[in-house]
């Protein structure tokens, strides 16, 4: 499973997984320490805000194919794959 993670580009996974992990992480920090929770929230927000322009800069508008394609065998026993990619329309979303 780890070898499949290393093969993909993470161009689409980072903006999706970063807010998810950033919202789960503060659940394990005690409520008495508010500063680390705020710091995690700030870092996750900055990464989520600053990372999406990277695929836009590298996007090639001359082709109609999906770009930055990530394919991951999610549930191999059911033959279910997670497949993500960007085309010209979804680039701006």
Short mmCIF file of C-alpha atoms in Angstrom, two decimals:
data_model
loop_
_atom_site.label_atom_id
_atom_site.label_comp_id
_atom_site.label_asym_id
_atom_site.label_seq_id
_atom_site.Cartn_x
_atom_site.Cartn_y
_atom_site.Cartn_z
CA UNK A 1 0.00 0.00 0.00
CA UNK A 2 2.83 2.41 0.81
CA UNK A 3 4.45 1.87 -2.58
CA UNK A 4 1.24 3.12 -4.21
CA UNK A 5 1.36 6.29 -2.12
CA UNK A 6 4.92 6.99 -3.22
CA UNK A 7 4.06 6.66 -6.91
CA UNK A 8 1.43 9.40 -6.99
CA UNK A 9 2.20 13.10 -7.17
CA UNK A 10 0.27 14.38 -4.14
CA UNK A 11 -0.80 17.42 -6.14
CA UNK A 12 -4.43 16.75 -5.31
CA UNK A 13 -4.09 14.83 -2.07
CA UNK A 14 -2.44 17.63 -0.10
CA UNK A 15 -5.30 20.17 -0.41
CA UNK A 16 -7.80 17.44 0.47
CA UNK A 17 -5.98 15.64 3.28
CA UNK A 18 -4.40 18.65 4.98
CA UNK A 19 -7.70 20.10 6.36
CA UNK A 20 -8.86 16.63 7.38
CA UNK A 21 -5.67 15.90 9.32
CA UNK A 22 -5.61 19.44 10.69
CA UNK A 23 -9.11 19.07 12.10
CA UNK A 24 -8.38 15.68 13.69
CA UNK A 25 -5.03 16.63 15.28
CA UNK A 26 -6.40 19.16 17.85
CA UNK A 27 -8.68 16.48 19.25
CA UNK A 28 -5.62 14.88 20.86
CA UNK A 29 -4.34 18.09 22.48
CA UNK A 30 -5.67 18.97 25.94
CA UNK A 31 -8.07 21.92 26.12
CA UNK A 32 -5.84 23.73 28.60
CA UNK A 33 -3.19 24.41 25.93
CA UNK A 34 -4.97 26.64 23.43
CA UNK A 35 -1.82 28.05 21.77
CA UNK A 36 -0.77 24.81 19.98
CA UNK A 37 -4.33 24.34 18.73
CA UNK A 38 -4.31 27.83 17.23
CA UNK A 39 -0.87 27.25 15.74
CA UNK A 40 -2.01 24.00 14.09
CA UNK A 41 -5.09 25.77 12.73
CA UNK A 42 -2.97 28.60 11.31
CA UNK A 43 -0.44 26.25 9.69
CA UNK A 44 -3.12 24.04 8.15
CA UNK A 45 -4.97 27.10 6.83
CA UNK A 46 -1.81 28.53 5.28
CA UNK A 47 -0.86 25.23 3.63
CA UNK A 48 -4.39 24.79 2.29
CA UNK A 49 -4.44 28.37 0.99
CA UNK A 50 -0.95 28.51 -0.52
CA UNK A 51 -0.65 25.05 -2.08
CA UNK A 52 -3.39 25.06 -4.79
CA UNK A 53 -1.61 27.56 -7.09
CA UNK A 54 1.16 24.98 -7.63
CA UNK A 55 -0.94 22.75 -9.96
CA UNK A 56 -2.28 25.85 -11.74
CA UNK A 57 1.23 26.96 -12.62
CA UNK A 58 2.20 23.50 -13.91
CA UNK A 59 -1.09 22.92 -15.78
CA UNK A 60 -0.78 22.45 -19.56
CA UNK A 61 -3.85 24.01 -21.27
CA UNK A 62 -2.90 22.62 -24.69
CA UNK A 63 -4.23 19.12 -23.88
CA UNK A 64 -7.75 17.97 -23.12
CA UNK A 65 -6.64 15.03 -20.99
CA UNK A 66 -6.82 14.93 -17.21
CA UNK A 67 -3.60 16.06 -15.57
CA UNK A 68 -2.09 15.44 -12.12
CA UNK A 69 -3.83 12.08 -12.08
CA UNK A 70 -3.62 10.13 -8.84
CA UNK A 71 -4.79 6.55 -8.63
CA UNK A 72 -4.79 4.62 -5.38
CA UNK A 73 -6.09 1.13 -4.69
CA UNK A 74 -8.42 1.99 -1.85
CA UNK A 75 -10.27 -1.28 -1.19
CA UNK A 76 -8.41 -3.92 -3.19
CA UNK A 77 -10.65 -6.81 -2.14
CA UNK A 78 -13.64 -5.01 -3.72
CA UNK A 79 -11.55 -3.65 -6.63
CA UNK A 80 -12.33 -0.05 -5.64
CA UNK A 81 -9.83 2.64 -6.66
CA UNK A 82 -9.58 6.30 -5.71
CA UNK A 83 -8.98 8.20 -8.94
CA UNK A 84 -8.46 11.98 -9.00
CA UNK A 85 -7.37 14.28 -11.78
CA UNK A 86 -7.74 17.85 -12.98
CA UNK A 87 -9.15 18.90 -16.34
CA UNK A 88 -9.54 22.43 -17.67
CA UNK A 89 -12.92 22.98 -16.01
CA UNK A 90 -12.08 21.65 -12.55
CA UNK A 91 -8.81 23.61 -12.45
CA UNK A 92 -10.60 26.70 -11.12
CA UNK A 93 -12.63 24.86 -8.49
#
